[in-house]
Coordinates of C-alpha atoms in Angstrom, one line a residue:
M1 CA -50.9 -55.3 44.8
P2 CA -52.7 -53.9 47.9
A3 CA -51.0 -55.8 51.3
A4 CA -53.0 -58.3 52.9
P5 CA -54.8 -57.6 56.2
G6 CA -52.2 -57.3 58.7
I7 CA -49.5 -57.1 56.8
P8 CA -47.2 -54.0 57.2
A9 CA -46.5 -52.5 53.7
Q10 CA -42.9 -53.1 53.4
S11 CA -40.9 -50.0 50.5
P12 CA -39.5 -51.6 48.0
R13 CA -35.6 -52.3 48.2
P14 CA -32.8 -48.9 47.9
A15 CA -30.1 -50.5 44.5
P16 CA -27.4 -51.9 46.0
T17 CA -24.7 -48.9 46.5
G18 CA -22.4 -48.5 43.1
S19 CA -24.2 -50.6 41.3
P20 CA -25.5 -48.4 38.1
G21 CA -28.8 -46.7 38.4
P22 CA -32.0 -47.5 36.0
S23 CA -31.1 -44.0 34.7
A24 CA -27.7 -44.5 34.3
R25 CA -26.6 -44.1 30.2
R26 CA -23.0 -43.6 29.0
T27 CA -22.7 -40.6 26.4
A28 CA -22.5 -41.3 22.1
F29 CA -18.5 -40.1 22.6
A30 CA -17.9 -42.4 25.3
E31 CA -19.9 -45.3 22.7
G32 CA -18.5 -43.7 19.7
V33 CA -14.6 -43.9 21.4
D34 CA -15.6 -47.6 22.5
R35 CA -16.0 -49.1 19.1
L36 CA -13.2 -46.5 17.2
R37 CA -11.0 -48.7 20.3
D38 CA -13.0 -52.2 18.6
A39 CA -12.7 -51.0 15.2
A40 CA -8.4 -50.6 15.5
T41 CA -7.8 -54.3 17.2
T42 CA -8.4 -55.4 13.3
E43 CA -7.2 -54.4 10.5
P44 CA -9.9 -53.4 8.6
G45 CA -10.9 -51.2 11.2
R46 CA -7.5 -49.7 11.5
L47 CA -7.0 -49.5 7.7
R48 CA -10.5 -47.4 8.4
I49 CA -8.9 -45.0 10.5
I50 CA -6.4 -44.8 8.0
G51 CA -8.1 -43.5 5.8
A52 CA -10.0 -41.7 7.4
V53 CA -7.6 -39.3 8.6
L54 CA -5.7 -39.5 5.5
A55 CA -8.2 -37.5 3.7
L56 CA -8.8 -35.2 6.4
L57 CA -4.8 -34.7 6.6
V58 CA -4.9 -33.7 2.6
V59 CA -8.5 -31.8 2.7
A60 CA -7.4 -29.6 6.0
F61 CA -3.8 -28.7 3.4
G62 CA -6.1 -28.0 0.8
A63 CA -9.0 -25.8 2.0
V64 CA -6.3 -23.9 4.0
T65 CA -4.1 -23.6 0.9
A66 CA -6.8 -21.9 -0.8
W67 CA -7.7 -19.7 2.1
Q68 CA -4.2 -18.1 2.7
A69 CA -3.2 -17.7 -1.3
S70 CA -6.8 -16.2 -1.4
E71 CA -5.7 -13.6 1.7
R72 CA -1.9 -13.1 -0.8
A73 CA -4.7 -12.4 -4.0
A74 CA -6.5 -10.0 -3.0
A75 CA -3.9 -8.0 -0.6
A76 CA -1.6 -8.1 -3.9
D77 CA -4.7 -7.0 -6.1
D78 CA -4.5 -4.1 -3.5
V79 CA -2.2 -3.4 -3.5
L80 CA -1.5 -2.9 -7.6
H81 CA -5.7 -1.3 -8.2
R82 CA -6.3 0.4 -4.7
S83 CA -4.1 1.6 -2.0
Q84 CA -0.7 1.8 -4.1
P85 CA -3.3 4.7 -6.8
L86 CA -4.7 5.5 -3.2
S87 CA -1.2 6.5 -1.8
S88 CA -0.3 8.3 -5.5
G89 CA -3.4 10.5 -5.9
A90 CA -2.5 11.9 -2.2
A91 CA 0.7 12.6 -3.8
D92 CA -1.3 14.4 -6.6
I93 CA -3.4 16.7 -4.1
Y94 CA -0.6 17.3 -2.6
R95 CA 1.0 18.6 -5.6
S96 CA -2.1 20.0 -7.1
L97 CA -2.1 22.6 -4.1
A98 CA 2.0 23.3 -3.7
D99 CA 1.3 24.4 -7.2
A100 CA -1.9 26.4 -7.2
N101 CA 0.3 28.6 -4.9
T102 CA 3.6 28.7 -7.1
A103 CA 1.4 28.9 -10.4
A104 CA -1.0 32.1 -8.4
S105 CA 2.0 33.7 -6.7
S106 CA 3.4 33.7 -10.5
G107 CA 0.1 35.2 -11.9
F108 CA 0.4 38.1 -8.5
L109 CA 4.5 38.9 -10.3
A110 CA 3.1 39.5 -13.8
G111 CA 0.3 42.7 -12.7
G112 CA -2.5 43.1 -14.6
Q113 CA -1.4 41.2 -17.9
E114 CA -0.9 38.1 -15.5
T115 CA -0.6 35.3 -18.5
A116 CA -4.1 32.9 -19.6
A117 CA -1.5 30.4 -19.3
S118 CA -0.9 30.3 -15.8
R119 CA -4.4 31.4 -14.8
D120 CA -5.3 28.1 -16.9
R121 CA -2.7 26.1 -14.5
Y122 CA -4.0 27.2 -11.4
E123 CA -7.8 26.3 -12.3
K124 CA -6.7 22.4 -13.4
D125 CA -4.1 22.3 -10.1
I126 CA -8.1 23.4 -8.2
R127 CA -9.7 20.9 -10.2
T128 CA -7.1 18.3 -9.9
A129 CA -7.4 18.8 -6.1
A130 CA -10.9 19.0 -5.7
A131 CA -11.4 15.7 -8.0
G132 CA -8.3 13.7 -6.2
L133 CA -10.5 14.6 -3.3
V134 CA -13.3 13.3 -4.2
T135 CA -11.7 9.9 -4.7
A136 CA -10.2 9.7 -1.6
A137 CA -13.5 10.6 0.2
A138 CA -14.9 8.0 -1.6
N139 CA -12.1 5.2 -0.3
A140 CA -11.7 6.7 2.6
E141 CA -13.5 4.4 5.4
P142 CA -16.3 5.7 7.2
G143 CA -15.3 7.2 10.8
S144 CA -11.8 7.1 10.2
A145 CA -8.8 10.0 10.4
S146 CA -8.9 10.3 6.8
E147 CA -12.4 11.0 6.5
A148 CA -11.4 14.5 8.9
T149 CA -9.0 14.5 6.8
I150 CA -10.4 15.8 3.8
A151 CA -13.0 17.0 5.1
R152 CA -11.1 20.0 5.9
L153 CA -9.7 19.6 3.5
N154 CA -12.9 20.2 0.8
K155 CA -13.5 23.3 4.0
L156 CA -10.2 24.6 2.8
L157 CA -9.7 24.4 -0.9
P158 CA -12.5 27.2 -0.9
E159 CA -11.1 29.4 1.1
Y160 CA -8.3 29.9 0.1
K161 CA -9.8 30.1 -3.8
G162 CA -11.6 32.6 -2.3
L163 CA -8.5 35.0 -0.4
I164 CA -6.7 34.2 -4.1
E165 CA -8.9 36.1 -6.3
R166 CA -9.4 38.9 -4.2
A167 CA -5.5 39.3 -4.1
R168 CA -6.2 39.2 -8.1
T169 CA -8.6 40.8 -8.1
Y170 CA -6.9 44.3 -5.7
N171 CA -3.5 44.0 -7.3
R172 CA -5.2 44.5 -11.1
Q173 CA -6.5 47.9 -9.1
G174 CA -3.2 48.1 -8.5
Y175 CA -3.0 47.7 -5.1
P176 CA -1.0 47.3 -2.2
V177 CA -3.0 45.2 -0.5
G178 CA -3.4 42.4 -2.8
G179 CA 0.4 41.4 -1.9
A180 CA -2.0 41.1 2.0
Y181 CA -4.1 39.0 0.6
L182 CA -1.1 37.2 -2.0
R183 CA 0.5 35.5 1.3
Y184 CA -2.0 35.4 3.6
A185 CA -4.0 32.7 1.7
N186 CA 0.0 31.0 0.7
E187 CA 0.3 31.3 4.8
K188 CA -3.2 29.6 4.8
M189 CA -1.7 26.9 2.2
Q190 CA 1.7 26.6 3.9
K191 CA 1.0 26.1 7.5
E192 CA -2.6 24.4 6.6
M193 CA -3.7 22.6 3.1
L194 CA -0.6 21.5 2.3
P195 CA 1.0 19.2 6.1
A196 CA -3.6 18.5 5.9
A197 CA -2.3 16.7 2.7
E198 CA 0.7 15.6 3.7
D199 CA -0.6 13.8 6.4
L200 CA -3.3 12.6 4.4
Y201 CA -0.4 11.0 1.5
T202 CA 1.3 9.4 5.3
K203 CA -2.7 7.5 5.6
E204 CA -2.7 5.9 2.6
N205 CA 1.2 5.2 2.8
Q206 CA 0.3 3.7 5.8
R207 CA -2.2 1.3 3.8
L208 CA -0.2 0.5 1.2
D209 CA 2.2 -0.6 3.7
A210 CA -0.3 -2.6 5.1
D211 CA -1.1 -4.4 2.5
Y212 CA 2.2 -5.3 1.2
G213 CA 2.3 -7.1 4.8
D214 CA -0.4 -9.3 4.3
A215 CA 0.6 -10.2 1.2
S216 CA 4.4 -11.5 0.9
P217 CA 4.2 -13.8 3.9
Y218 CA 4.6 -17.1 4.1
P219 CA 1.9 -19.3 4.6
W220 CA 3.5 -21.9 7.1
V221 CA 0.7 -23.1 8.4
A222 CA 0.1 -24.9 4.9
I223 CA 3.3 -25.6 4.5
A224 CA 3.0 -28.0 7.0
L225 CA -0.2 -29.0 6.7
G226 CA 1.2 -30.3 2.9
V227 CA 5.2 -32.0 4.4
L228 CA 2.5 -33.2 6.4
A229 CA 0.1 -34.8 4.6
L230 CA 2.7 -36.5 2.2
A231 CA 4.1 -37.2 5.5
A232 CA 0.9 -39.8 6.3
L233 CA 0.8 -40.8 3.3
G234 CA 4.2 -42.1 3.0
W235 CA 4.4 -43.6 5.8
A236 CA 0.5 -45.6 4.7
Q237 CA 2.1 -47.2 1.9
H238 CA 5.1 -48.3 3.4
R239 CA 2.9 -50.0 5.5
S240 CA 0.8 -51.9 2.8
Y241 CA 4.6 -52.9 1.5
R242 CA 4.9 -53.9 4.4
R243 CA 2.0 -56.3 4.5
T244 CA 1.4 -56.7 1.0
N245 CA 4.9 -56.7 0.0
R246 CA 2.8 -55.0 -3.1
V247 CA 5.2 -52.3 -3.8
L248 CA 3.1 -49.3 -5.1
N249 CA -0.9 -48.5 -4.3
H250 CA -2.1 -46.6 -6.8
G251 CA -5.1 -44.9 -4.7
L252 CA -2.8 -44.1 -2.5
V253 CA 0.0 -42.9 -5.3
A254 CA -2.0 -40.5 -7.0
A255 CA -3.2 -38.4 -3.5
S256 CA 0.8 -38.0 -2.7
A257 CA 1.2 -36.9 -6.6
A258 CA -1.8 -34.4 -5.8
T259 CA -1.1 -33.2 -2.7
T260 CA 2.6 -33.3 -3.9
V261 CA 2.1 -30.7 -6.9
A262 CA -0.1 -28.9 -5.2
L263 CA 2.1 -28.3 -2.0
L264 CA 4.9 -27.1 -5.1
W265 CA 2.7 -25.1 -6.2
L266 CA 2.4 -22.5 -3.4
V267 CA 5.9 -22.7 -2.2
V268 CA 6.7 -22.0 -6.4
G269 CA 3.7 -19.9 -6.7
H270 CA 3.6 -17.4 -3.9
A271 CA 8.2 -17.5 -3.6
V272 CA 7.7 -15.9 -6.8
A273 CA 5.5 -13.1 -6.1
R274 CA 6.6 -12.6 -2.7
S275 CA 9.8 -11.5 -5.3
E276 CA 8.3 -9.2 -7.8
L277 CA 5.6 -8.1 -4.3
N278 CA 9.2 -6.5 -3.0
G279 CA 10.6 -5.3 -5.7
S280 CA 8.6 -3.3 -7.1
Y281 CA 8.7 -2.1 -3.4
D282 CA 12.0 -1.8 -4.0
H283 CA 11.9 -0.3 -7.2
G284 CA 9.2 1.1 -7.3
I285 CA 7.2 2.3 -4.3
R286 CA 10.9 3.2 -2.6
S287 CA 11.3 6.0 -5.8
L288 CA 8.2 6.9 -6.6
T289 CA 7.7 8.0 -2.9
V290 CA 11.7 10.1 -3.8
L291 CA 10.4 10.5 -6.5
H292 CA 7.2 12.6 -5.1
D293 CA 8.9 14.0 -2.7
A294 CA 11.3 15.7 -5.0
R295 CA 8.6 17.3 -7.1
I296 CA 6.5 18.7 -4.0
A297 CA 10.3 20.1 -3.1
S298 CA 10.7 22.2 -6.2
L299 CA 6.9 22.9 -6.4
K300 CA 7.3 24.7 -2.9
A301 CA 11.4 25.8 -4.0
R302 CA 9.4 28.0 -6.3
G303 CA 6.8 29.1 -5.0
N304 CA 8.5 30.9 -2.4
E305 CA 10.8 32.2 -4.7
N306 CA 7.8 34.1 -6.3
L307 CA 6.3 35.4 -2.8
S308 CA 9.8 36.7 -1.9
L309 CA 9.5 39.0 -4.6
V310 CA 5.7 39.4 -3.3
A311 CA 6.6 40.5 0.3
R312 CA 9.6 42.8 -1.1
G313 CA 10.9 41.9 2.3
A314 CA 8.2 42.7 4.8
E315 CA 8.3 38.9 6.2
T316 CA 11.5 37.9 8.4
I317 CA 12.8 35.1 10.8
T318 CA 15.3 34.8 12.6
V319 CA 17.9 32.1 13.6
D320 CA 20.9 31.8 15.4
G321 CA 20.5 35.0 16.2
R322 CA 21.0 36.9 12.3
T323 CA 18.0 38.1 10.5
Y324 CA 16.8 37.1 7.1
D325 CA 14.4 37.5 4.6
A326 CA 11.5 34.4 5.1
Y327 CA 11.2 33.1 1.9
Y328 CA 14.5 32.7 0.6
Y329 CA 15.5 31.7 3.7
D330 CA 12.9 29.1 3.1
F331 CA 14.1 28.5 -0.4
D332 CA 17.5 27.7 -0.1
K333 CA 15.7 24.5 2.7
D334 CA 13.0 23.6 -0.4
M335 CA 16.4 24.0 -2.3
A336 CA 18.1 21.6 0.0
G337 CA 15.9 18.8 0.3
L338 CA 15.5 19.0 -3.7
G339 CA 19.0 18.0 -4.7
Q340 CA 18.8 15.9 -1.6
G341 CA 15.8 14.2 -3.2
L342 CA 17.3 14.1 -6.9
T343 CA 20.8 11.8 -5.5
R344 CA 18.0 9.5 -3.5
A345 CA 17.1 9.0 -6.8
A346 CA 19.1 9.0 -8.7
K347 CA 20.7 5.9 -6.2
L348 CA 16.8 4.5 -6.0
A349 CA 17.3 3.8 -10.1
D350 CA 18.0 0.7 -12.0
D351 CA 17.9 1.4 -15.4
Q352 CA 18.3 4.5 -17.5
G353 CA 14.6 4.9 -18.1
G354 CA 14.5 6.3 -14.7
S355 CA 18.3 7.7 -14.2
A356 CA 18.2 9.6 -17.4
P357 CA 15.2 12.4 -16.0
V358 CA 16.5 12.3 -13.0
K359 CA 19.9 13.6 -14.5
A360 CA 18.6 15.7 -16.4
A361 CA 17.1 17.0 -13.4
E362 CA 19.5 17.7 -11.8
G363 CA 21.2 20.4 -14.3
N364 CA 18.4 21.8 -14.1
M365 CA 18.5 22.5 -10.8
A366 CA 22.5 23.6 -10.8
V367 CA 21.4 26.0 -14.1
W368 CA 18.4 27.2 -11.6
K369 CA 20.5 28.1 -8.7
Q370 CA 22.1 30.3 -10.7
R371 CA 20.2 31.6 -12.1
H372 CA 18.3 32.2 -8.5
T373 CA 21.4 34.3 -7.3
A374 CA 21.6 36.7 -9.5
A375 CA 17.9 37.6 -9.4
R376 CA 18.3 37.6 -6.0
T377 CA 21.7 40.1 -6.4
E378 CA 19.5 42.0 -8.5
D379 CA 16.5 42.6 -6.0
E380 CA 18.9 42.8 -3.2
N381 CA 20.7 46.3 -4.6
G382 CA 17.3 47.4 -5.6
N383 CA 16.4 46.2 -9.0
Y384 CA 13.3 45.5 -8.5
Q385 CA 12.6 44.7 -12.5
Q386 CA 16.1 43.9 -13.0
A387 CA 15.3 40.4 -10.6
L388 CA 11.7 40.1 -11.8
D389 CA 13.2 39.7 -14.9
E390 CA 15.1 36.7 -13.7
V391 CA 12.1 35.0 -12.3
I392 CA 9.6 35.0 -14.5
G393 CA 11.1 36.5 -17.7
A394 CA 10.6 35.5 -20.9
K395 CA 14.0 34.1 -21.6
G396 CA 16.6 33.2 -19.4
A397 CA 14.5 33.2 -16.0
T398 CA 14.6 31.0 -13.3
G399 CA 10.9 30.0 -13.9
E400 CA 12.3 27.9 -17.8
C401 CA 14.7 25.5 -14.8
F402 CA 11.8 25.2 -12.2
D403 CA 9.4 23.7 -15.2
S404 CA 12.9 21.9 -16.9
V405 CA 13.3 20.3 -13.5
D406 CA 9.3 19.9 -12.9
A407 CA 8.9 18.3 -16.6
N408 CA 11.7 15.8 -15.2
L409 CA 11.0 14.5 -12.1
A410 CA 7.3 13.6 -14.4
R411 CA 8.8 11.7 -16.8
A412 CA 10.6 10.0 -14.1
I413 CA 8.5 9.4 -11.5
D414 CA 5.9 7.2 -15.2
H415 CA 8.3 5.2 -15.9
E416 CA 9.3 4.3 -12.0
Q417 CA 5.0 3.8 -11.4
T418 CA 4.8 1.3 -15.0
E419 CA 7.4 -0.5 -13.5
F420 CA 5.7 -0.5 -10.3
Q421 CA 2.3 -1.9 -12.1
Q422 CA 4.4 -4.3 -14.3
A423 CA 6.4 -6.3 -11.0
A424 CA 3.3 -6.0 -9.1
G425 CA 1.4 -6.9 -11.9
D426 CA 3.2 -9.8 -12.5
G427 CA 3.2 -10.8 -8.8
R428 CA -0.3 -10.5 -8.5
D429 CA -0.4 -13.1 -11.1
A430 CA 2.1 -16.0 -10.1
M431 CA -0.7 -17.0 -7.1
T432 CA -3.5 -16.5 -10.3
G433 CA -5.8 -20.3 -9.9
L434 CA -3.7 -21.3 -6.6
P435 CA -7.1 -21.3 -4.4
L436 CA -9.4 -23.5 -6.8
G437 CA -6.2 -25.5 -8.3
A438 CA -5.3 -26.1 -4.4
A439 CA -8.8 -26.4 -3.5
V440 CA -9.1 -29.5 -6.6
L441 CA -6.6 -31.4 -5.8
A442 CA -7.0 -31.7 -2.9
V443 CA -10.4 -33.2 -3.5
L444 CA -8.3 -35.7 -5.7
G445 CA -6.3 -36.7 -3.3
A446 CA -8.5 -36.8 -0.7
A447 CA -10.2 -39.4 -2.7
G448 CA -7.0 -40.8 -3.3
A449 CA -6.1 -42.1 -0.3
V450 CA -9.4 -42.8 0.2
F451 CA -9.6 -45.3 -3.0
G452 CA -6.4 -46.9 -2.7
I453 CA -7.2 -47.9 1.1
G454 CA -11.0 -49.4 0.0
R455 CA -8.8 -51.6 -2.1
R456 CA -7.5 -52.8 0.1
L457 CA -10.6 -52.5 2.3
S458 CA -11.8 -55.1 -0.4
E459 CA -9.0 -57.7 0.0
Y460 CA -10.9 -58.8 3.3
R461 CA -14.6 -59.3 2.3

């Protein structure tokens, strides 16, 4: 309203200092805290708060249990169906490459009369290695070191095959240059392909160890929440008893029972799973690793034995001032590795099915060393044909011993593989149904807690 004539207009009087202005409002959180504080001053309000906290604790326990159990079950399934098969596949790639090299050198020693069995063995090993590389490539993470290693092996494999075919061609025609091509192919295998295959095997074993690490830790967070939920439920029942003199609150008892079942299922199920997974590692993976290494050592020893007769002293090595035939020197190292591997495998074997083939391989190795010594003596005395007969002859040759060692190690590997699959499968199965079961029990427990508190609230209406 305009001021009257002659009377000056007055400005609005400012609000007193410290008083809230018309726009000052309290936050929703502050108002919620006030309402919660007001509710806690009455017994019905306190009961509502207790019911909400109990339901939240039980649901949180069920959710965390389902999450941690799912993660461990998935890791156990990866151990059984992904990482261990890939680790074994990488070992097969290494073994196939080494065996192909051995078969190629054996066929070369036979001259133009290479046997069909030797040729078929070589071709089968090359196909096995190629198929293994395809499988490994399909499961390798894009951009990973494993992918680069696989790509390198895929590049080297046809190069190696080309060198072997040239060596065979010249060997059939009687040209000495065939031996040079075979040695070059062997050098490519020993210095490039087998180290790459070993690197792939190491990386797959690291993935296997990581999956074991994800599958075996105790779910401490879930266990702690389960214990806390049970303690809260026990306190709520004790509080109800003190105020009503009623011994049991059916809803809270049902919630406690559901939570107890879920907690026991979690603890016992995971303990069984952990025990079986640890057993599959101690009595399966460790034995398989040692047996694979021993088998590879025997293959390398056989390849060096053959190449010592192909090279006929053309390759030498100097150690501590002494000169040795390079292939005989490597043969002795590989046989020592084979002996150590068989000794370790025998200690790790926990039943007759695992120990019997290892002991048989030890006997085969002893005979192999005796026959090899005789062949080396003939070779050093200039009796090349007699030495050749001792190595690749039809009867009583070192080749028979090598084949027996390889066959017995294959039997032992098959047995340990079965042991691993059974133990790892039992470990995975011990957690079957736990994620879903824990979730269902948590819902039932929360419903029981809400129902039990609701019965007490009904007494105030």
